[in-house]
Short mmCIF file of C-alpha atoms and ligand atoms in Angstrom, two decimals:
data_model
loop_
_atom_site.label_atom_id
_atom_site.label_comp_id
_atom_site.label_asym_id
_atom_site.label_seq_id
_atom_site.Cartn_x
_atom_site.Cartn_y
_atom_site.Cartn_z
CA UNK A 1 0.00 0.00 0.00
CA UNK A 2 1.32 3.45 -0.84
CA UNK A 3 -0.12 5.83 1.74
CA UNK A 4 0.36 9.55 2.16
CA UNK A 5 3.34 8.85 4.39
CA UNK A 6 4.62 6.44 1.78
CA UNK A 7 4.34 9.27 -0.71
CA UNK A 8 6.54 11.54 1.38
CA UNK A 9 9.16 8.83 1.50
CA UNK A 10 8.79 8.22 -2.22
CA UNK A 11 9.13 11.96 -2.88
CA UNK A 12 12.38 12.04 -1.00
CA UNK A 13 13.60 9.11 -3.01
CA UNK A 14 12.71 10.91 -6.22
CA UNK A 15 9.42 11.49 -7.98
CA UNK A 16 10.67 9.56 -10.98
CA UNK A 17 9.87 6.33 -9.19
CA UNK A 18 6.12 6.93 -9.39
CA UNK A 19 4.18 5.16 -12.10
CA UNK A 20 0.83 6.81 -11.47
CA UNK A 21 -1.33 5.41 -14.22
CA UNK A 22 0.37 2.21 -15.20
CA UNK A 23 -2.00 0.25 -12.99
CA UNK A 24 1.00 -0.68 -10.86
CA UNK A 25 2.53 1.05 -7.88
CA UNK A 26 6.29 1.37 -7.97
CA UNK A 27 8.03 0.58 -4.72
CA UNK A 28 11.70 0.66 -5.55
CA UNK A 29 12.35 -2.31 -7.80
CA UNK A 30 9.22 -4.10 -6.65
CA UNK A 31 5.93 -3.55 -8.40
CA UNK A 32 2.69 -4.44 -6.71
CA UNK A 33 -0.98 -4.39 -7.44
CA UNK A 34 -3.06 -1.26 -6.75
CA UNK A 35 -4.46 -1.00 -3.23
CA UNK A 36 -8.10 -1.97 -3.60
CA UNK A 37 -10.72 -1.83 -2.41
CA UNK A 38 -10.32 1.43 -0.53
CA UNK A 39 -12.62 4.24 0.55
CA UNK A 40 -11.72 7.72 1.79
CA UNK A 41 -13.99 10.46 3.10
CA UNK A 42 -13.82 13.90 4.64
CA UNK A 43 -13.84 14.80 8.34
CA UNK A 44 -14.56 12.77 11.48
CA UNK A 45 -18.03 11.73 10.36
CA UNK A 46 -16.27 10.00 7.48
CA UNK A 47 -15.25 7.17 9.77
CA UNK A 48 -18.74 5.71 10.38
CA UNK A 49 -19.58 6.52 6.77
CA UNK A 50 -16.55 4.49 5.66
CA UNK A 51 -17.79 1.55 7.73
CA UNK A 52 -21.03 1.47 5.75
CA UNK A 53 -19.14 1.80 2.47
CA UNK A 54 -16.69 -0.95 3.47
CA UNK A 55 -19.54 -3.41 4.08
CA UNK A 56 -20.24 -3.15 0.37
CA UNK A 57 -16.66 -2.95 -0.92
CA UNK A 58 -15.49 -5.90 1.16
CA UNK A 59 -18.17 -8.08 -0.45
CA UNK A 60 -17.07 -7.15 -3.95
CA UNK A 61 -19.75 -4.49 -4.23
CA UNK A 62 -19.40 -1.51 -6.51
CA UNK A 63 -17.77 1.79 -5.61
CA UNK A 64 -21.00 3.53 -6.66
CA UNK A 65 -23.13 1.59 -4.18
CA UNK A 66 -20.46 2.05 -1.52
CA UNK A 67 -20.30 5.84 -1.76
CA UNK A 68 -24.08 6.20 -1.85
CA UNK A 69 -24.58 3.99 1.22
CA UNK A 70 -21.58 5.57 2.95
CA UNK A 71 -22.68 9.18 2.81
CA UNK A 72 -26.24 8.27 3.78
CA UNK A 73 -24.87 7.69 7.29
CA UNK A 74 -24.16 11.36 8.15
CA UNK A 75 -27.16 12.43 6.04
CA UNK A 76 -29.42 10.50 8.42
CA UNK A 77 -27.63 11.48 11.63
CA UNK A 78 -29.39 14.43 13.33
CA UNK A 79 -26.32 15.35 15.38
CA UNK A 80 -24.35 16.03 12.20
CA UNK A 81 -25.54 19.59 11.61
CA UNK A 82 -23.83 20.16 8.27
CA UNK A 83 -25.22 17.30 6.21
CA UNK A 84 -28.76 16.06 5.54
CA UNK A 85 -31.37 15.70 8.27
CA UNK A 86 -30.61 18.02 11.19
CA UNK A 87 -28.50 20.37 9.04
CA UNK A 88 -28.30 24.02 9.97
CA UNK A 89 -30.99 26.02 8.17
CA UNK A 90 -30.52 29.04 5.94
CA UNK A 91 -31.04 32.56 7.25
CA UNK A 92 -34.80 32.16 6.79
CA UNK A 93 -34.87 29.04 8.94
CA UNK A 94 -35.23 26.54 6.07
CA UNK A 95 -32.99 23.52 5.51
CA UNK A 96 -31.89 23.02 1.91
CA UNK A 97 -29.51 20.35 0.70
CA UNK A 98 -27.05 19.87 -2.17
CA UNK A 99 -25.58 16.55 -3.32
CA UNK A 100 -23.99 14.86 -6.30
CA UNK A 101 -22.69 11.45 -7.29
CA UNK A 102 -20.49 10.32 -10.20
CA UNK A 103 -19.60 6.84 -11.39
CA UNK A 104 -16.78 5.17 -13.29
CA UNK A 105 -18.28 6.14 -16.64
CA UNK A 106 -18.38 9.79 -15.66
CA UNK A 107 -22.17 9.56 -15.47
CA UNK A 108 -23.46 11.87 -12.80
CA UNK A 109 -26.56 12.99 -10.94
CA UNK A 110 -27.05 16.02 -8.77
CA UNK A 111 -29.65 17.88 -6.76
CA UNK A 112 -29.41 21.44 -5.54
CA UNK A 113 -31.55 23.45 -3.15
CA UNK A 114 -33.53 20.33 -2.29
CA UNK A 115 -35.83 20.69 0.71
CA UNK A 116 -37.69 18.10 2.83
CA UNK A 117 -35.79 14.99 1.68
CA UNK A 118 -33.45 13.36 4.16
CA UNK A 119 -31.17 11.62 1.66
CA UNK A 120 -30.35 13.95 -1.23
CA UNK A 121 -27.55 11.62 -2.39
CA UNK A 122 -30.11 8.93 -3.22
CA UNK A 123 -32.17 11.46 -5.16
CA UNK A 124 -29.01 12.48 -7.03
CA UNK A 125 -28.45 8.81 -7.89
CA UNK A 126 -32.00 8.60 -9.23
CA UNK A 127 -31.39 11.71 -11.34
CA UNK A 128 -28.39 9.91 -12.84
CA UNK A 129 -30.27 6.66 -13.40
CA UNK A 130 -33.80 7.74 -14.26
CA UNK A 131 -33.48 10.99 -16.18
CA UNK A 132 -31.54 12.25 -19.20
CA UNK A 133 -30.26 15.11 -17.02
CA UNK A 134 -27.41 15.70 -14.60
CA UNK A 135 -28.97 18.20 -12.22
CA UNK A 136 -32.39 18.99 -10.80
CA UNK A 137 -33.00 21.88 -8.47
CA UNK A 138 -35.49 23.26 -5.95
CA UNK A 139 -39.14 22.41 -6.41
CA UNK A 140 -38.40 20.37 -9.52
CA UNK A 141 -35.97 18.21 -7.56
CA UNK A 142 -38.50 17.80 -4.76
CA UNK A 143 -41.29 16.85 -7.17
CA UNK A 144 -38.98 14.31 -8.80
CA UNK A 145 -37.99 12.87 -5.42
CA UNK A 146 -41.63 12.46 -4.41
CA UNK A 147 -42.42 10.80 -7.74
CA UNK A 148 -39.57 8.39 -7.05
CA UNK A 149 -41.13 7.47 -3.71
CA UNK A 150 -38.99 9.49 -1.30
CA UNK A 151 -40.75 10.65 1.84
CA UNK A 152 -41.38 14.35 2.50
CA UNK A 153 -40.05 15.24 5.96
CA UNK A 154 -39.32 18.21 8.17
CA UNK A 155 -35.52 18.32 8.29
CA UNK A 156 -35.17 21.08 10.89
CA UNK A 157 -34.40 19.50 14.25
CA UNK A 158 -34.99 21.30 17.55
CA UNK A 159 -31.21 21.58 18.03
CA UNK A 160 -30.61 23.30 14.70
CA UNK A 161 -33.70 25.48 15.15
CA UNK A 162 -32.36 26.67 18.49
CA UNK A 163 -28.96 27.46 16.97
CA UNK A 164 -30.67 29.45 14.22
CA UNK A 165 -32.79 31.37 16.75
CA UNK A 166 -29.64 32.30 18.66
CA UNK A 167 -27.97 33.40 15.43
CA UNK A 168 -31.06 35.51 14.62
CA UNK A 169 -30.45 37.67 17.71
CA UNK A 170 -27.45 39.16 15.90
CA UNK A 171 -28.37 38.08 12.36
CA UNK A 172 -25.76 40.03 10.44
CA UNK A 173 -26.76 38.21 7.22
CA UNK A 174 -23.21 37.81 6.02
CA UNK A 175 -22.74 34.12 5.51
CA UNK A 176 -18.96 34.00 5.34
CA UNK A 177 -17.94 30.46 6.12
CA UNK A 178 -16.72 31.28 9.60
CA UNK A 179 -19.55 29.63 11.46
CA UNK A 180 -18.23 26.52 13.20
CA UNK A 181 -19.17 23.16 11.79
CA UNK A 182 -19.31 24.06 8.13
CA UNK A 183 -18.36 20.64 6.86
CA UNK A 184 -19.36 18.57 3.85
CA UNK A 185 -18.98 14.85 3.44
CA UNK A 186 -17.17 13.89 0.28
CA UNK A 187 -16.43 10.21 -0.26
CA UNK A 188 -14.33 8.44 -2.90
CA UNK A 189 -14.05 4.69 -3.41
CA UNK A 190 -12.03 2.31 -5.56
CA UNK A 191 -13.72 -1.08 -5.72
CA UNK A 192 -12.33 -4.57 -6.19
CA UNK A 193 -12.91 -4.33 -9.94
CA UNK A 194 -10.71 -1.23 -10.02
CA UNK A 195 -13.51 1.26 -10.64
CA UNK A 196 -13.78 4.66 -8.99
CA UNK A 197 -16.91 6.53 -7.88
CA UNK A 198 -17.56 9.51 -5.64
CA UNK A 199 -20.30 11.27 -3.70
CA UNK A 200 -20.61 14.64 -2.03
CA UNK A 201 -23.48 15.93 0.14
CA UNK A 202 -24.09 18.91 2.40
CA UNK A 203 -26.62 21.21 4.00
CA UNK A 204 -24.26 24.00 3.01
CA UNK A 205 -23.15 27.03 4.89
CA UNK A 206 -25.17 27.66 8.05
CA UNK A 207 -27.51 30.65 7.73
CA UNK A 208 -26.70 31.04 4.04
CA UNK A 209 -28.91 33.15 1.81
CA UNK A 210 -32.11 31.32 0.93
CA UNK A 211 -31.45 29.70 -2.46
CA UNK A 212 -27.65 29.57 -2.12
CA UNK A 213 -26.03 26.63 -3.88
CA UNK A 214 -22.31 25.98 -3.55
CA UNK A 215 -19.75 23.49 -4.78
CA UNK A 216 -21.03 20.24 -3.29
CA UNK A 217 -23.58 19.47 -6.00
CA UNK A 218 -21.46 20.75 -8.87
CA UNK A 219 -19.49 18.19 -10.85
CA UNK A 220 -15.94 19.46 -11.25
CA UNK A 221 -16.18 21.60 -8.13
CA UNK A 222 -17.20 19.57 -5.06
CA UNK A 223 -16.60 16.25 -6.85
CA UNK A 224 -14.92 14.95 -9.95
CA UNK A 225 -14.30 11.34 -11.01
CA UNK A 226 -12.25 10.23 -13.99
CA UNK A 227 -11.90 6.47 -13.95
CA UNK A 228 -8.70 6.61 -16.01
CA UNK A 229 -6.94 8.76 -13.47
CA UNK A 230 -8.53 9.34 -10.08
CA UNK A 231 -11.20 11.19 -8.16
CA UNK A 232 -11.35 14.22 -5.89
CA UNK A 233 -13.70 16.00 -3.51
CA UNK A 234 -13.66 19.46 -2.01
CA UNK A 235 -14.88 20.74 1.34
CA UNK A 236 -14.91 24.10 3.05
CA UNK A 237 -16.11 27.42 1.66
CA UNK A 238 -17.80 26.36 -1.54
CA UNK A 239 -17.62 29.71 -3.30
CA UNK A 240 -13.81 29.49 -3.30
CA UNK A 241 -13.93 25.95 -4.69
CA UNK A 242 -16.36 26.85 -7.48
CA UNK A 243 -14.24 29.77 -8.64
CA UNK A 244 -11.34 27.44 -9.53
CA UNK A 245 -13.40 24.30 -10.36
CA UNK A 246 -11.36 22.74 -7.56
CA UNK A 247 -11.96 18.99 -7.85
CA UNK A 248 -11.35 19.12 -11.58
CA UNK A 249 -8.03 20.85 -10.93
CA UNK A 250 -7.03 18.02 -8.56
CA UNK A 251 -7.88 15.30 -11.08
CA UNK A 252 -6.07 17.08 -13.90
CA UNK A 253 -2.98 17.38 -11.68
CA UNK A 254 -3.15 13.64 -11.04
CA UNK A 255 -3.45 13.09 -14.80
CA UNK A 256 -0.14 14.93 -15.13
CA UNK A 257 1.42 12.42 -12.78
CA UNK A 258 1.06 14.08 -9.41
CA UNK A 259 0.43 12.03 -6.31
CA UNK A 260 -3.05 12.73 -4.84
CA UNK A 261 -1.65 14.77 -1.95
CA UNK A 262 0.47 16.91 -4.25
CA UNK A 263 -2.50 17.32 -6.63
CA UNK A 264 -4.61 18.58 -3.71
CA UNK A 265 -1.81 20.96 -2.74
CA UNK A 266 -1.76 22.40 -6.26
CA UNK A 267 -5.51 23.02 -6.07
CA UNK A 268 -5.18 24.72 -2.67
CA UNK A 269 -2.43 26.91 -4.12
CA UNK A 270 -4.71 27.76 -7.04
CA UNK A 271 -7.43 28.82 -4.58
CA UNK A 272 -4.97 31.00 -2.68
CA UNK A 273 -3.48 32.50 -5.83
CA UNK A 274 -6.91 33.56 -7.01
CA UNK A 275 -7.83 34.96 -3.61
CA UNK A 276 -4.73 35.86 -1.56
CA UNK A 277 -6.97 37.54 1.04
CA UNK A 278 -8.12 34.09 2.11
CA UNK A 279 -4.81 33.82 3.96
CA UNK A 280 -5.92 36.56 6.33
CA UNK A 281 -9.22 34.92 7.26
CA UNK A 282 -9.97 31.75 9.18
CA UNK A 283 -11.84 30.20 6.25
CA UNK A 284 -11.02 26.64 5.29
CA UNK A 285 -10.82 25.01 1.88
CA UNK A 286 -9.65 21.41 1.59
CA UNK A 287 -9.36 18.69 -1.01
CA UNK A 288 -9.16 14.91 -0.76
CA UNK A 289 -8.13 12.65 -3.64
CA UNK A 290 -7.80 8.98 -4.52
CA UNK A 291 -6.09 7.68 -7.64
CA UNK A 292 -6.47 4.57 -9.73
CA UNK A 293 -3.65 2.88 -7.78
CA UNK A 294 -5.48 3.32 -4.49
CA UNK A 295 -3.08 6.06 -3.39
CA UNK A 296 -4.73 8.90 -1.55
CA UNK A 297 -3.97 12.25 0.03
CA UNK A 298 -5.52 15.45 1.28
CA UNK A 299 -4.39 19.04 1.62
CA UNK A 300 -5.98 22.20 2.98
CA UNK A 301 -5.58 25.94 3.33
CA UNK A 302 -5.10 25.94 7.08
CA UNK A 303 -4.59 23.43 9.87
CA UNK A 304 -7.55 21.31 10.87
CA UNK A 305 -8.71 19.16 7.97
CA UNK A 306 -8.83 15.45 8.71
CA UNK A 307 -10.11 12.57 6.65
CA UNK A 308 -11.01 8.93 7.13
CA UNK A 309 -9.37 6.07 5.21
CA UNK A 310 -10.64 2.47 5.12
CA UNK A 311 -8.55 -0.16 3.33
CA UNK A 312 -9.48 -2.97 5.76
CA UNK A 313 -8.51 -0.79 8.74
CA UNK A 314 -10.58 2.37 9.31
CA UNK A 315 -8.46 5.30 10.53
CA UNK A 316 -8.22 9.08 10.55
CA UNK A 317 -5.42 11.06 8.91
CA UNK A 318 -4.57 14.74 9.28
CA UNK A 319 -3.96 16.75 6.13
CA UNK A 320 -0.96 19.00 5.60
CA UNK A 321 -1.78 22.69 5.14
CA UNK A 322 -0.53 25.72 3.26
CA UNK A 323 -1.07 28.76 5.48
CA UNK A 324 1.13 28.69 8.54
CA UNK A 325 1.29 31.47 11.07
CA UNK A 326 -0.98 33.84 9.12
CA UNK A 327 -4.59 34.89 9.44
N1 LIG B 401 -18.59 23.14 0.60
C1 LIG B 401 -19.92 23.21 1.01
C2 LIG B 401 -20.53 24.51 0.94
O1 LIG B 401 -19.85 25.53 0.83
O2 LIG B 401 -21.73 24.60 1.05
#
């Protein structure tokens, strides 16, 4: 297995030893099979999500099924206030969700500004499978979900309602990504057949403008999968990720031979180059990537981004970061 730490060692030994898209991992003179299956996902809630995904991957299931079932875990967990049911509402007190999913053929489904449905990722999957479209939004997405048999529910829990009511006392209406707990789950999997898929789902920025949609449902921004190369997800302030098409940048860097961690670093640098003022804030932007060899890595703007990795053992890893001693 070539892990992020393995990459650092490999880098020291010389980048020429990497054979990123040969289907084989170089380890000195030895060549070994890609690490598969494997699943990676963002933040601490990725760990239980990985468990659900692993149940599928370990039984030779597909990466697509794994990522859908994996991210449904935080979507359904009311204590996770940044994804799915129990998510923080917008500034008008309404919960709206964004999600997308992409498979090994590049086929994708997405929903934006979806209200009242607990599992937007499963609606996104239905968009991919049952319609000629990639994205449905708002009322159209809700109508479609109901037609598909999803249940209409109130997603605002008492806990998130209380938080919103406290926020309303000041209510400065400047959603700026600095509210704690602004985290998306992005998940990437490589299955036993060697196919990649990814999923990304969020309730978005707490107290956002009603109608705001960010990166998490946008293919190429919050998620991008290219089965020839690798897959990437973004998390953090979505506006910054959209403006550089962040996940697409990561995948294209991997196509040029970069290790996933280095590819994520290039995307973070792109974000910071476009918006140098981000250095002076406490806003976070992070990327996580997995390549066709089962190598993975993450990188972020500032300290604090962690991700979960399951390749038979489920563990957390801390990402390296770009901005040190600023802000
Ligand atoms: N990255 C998720 C969001 O900004 O809503």
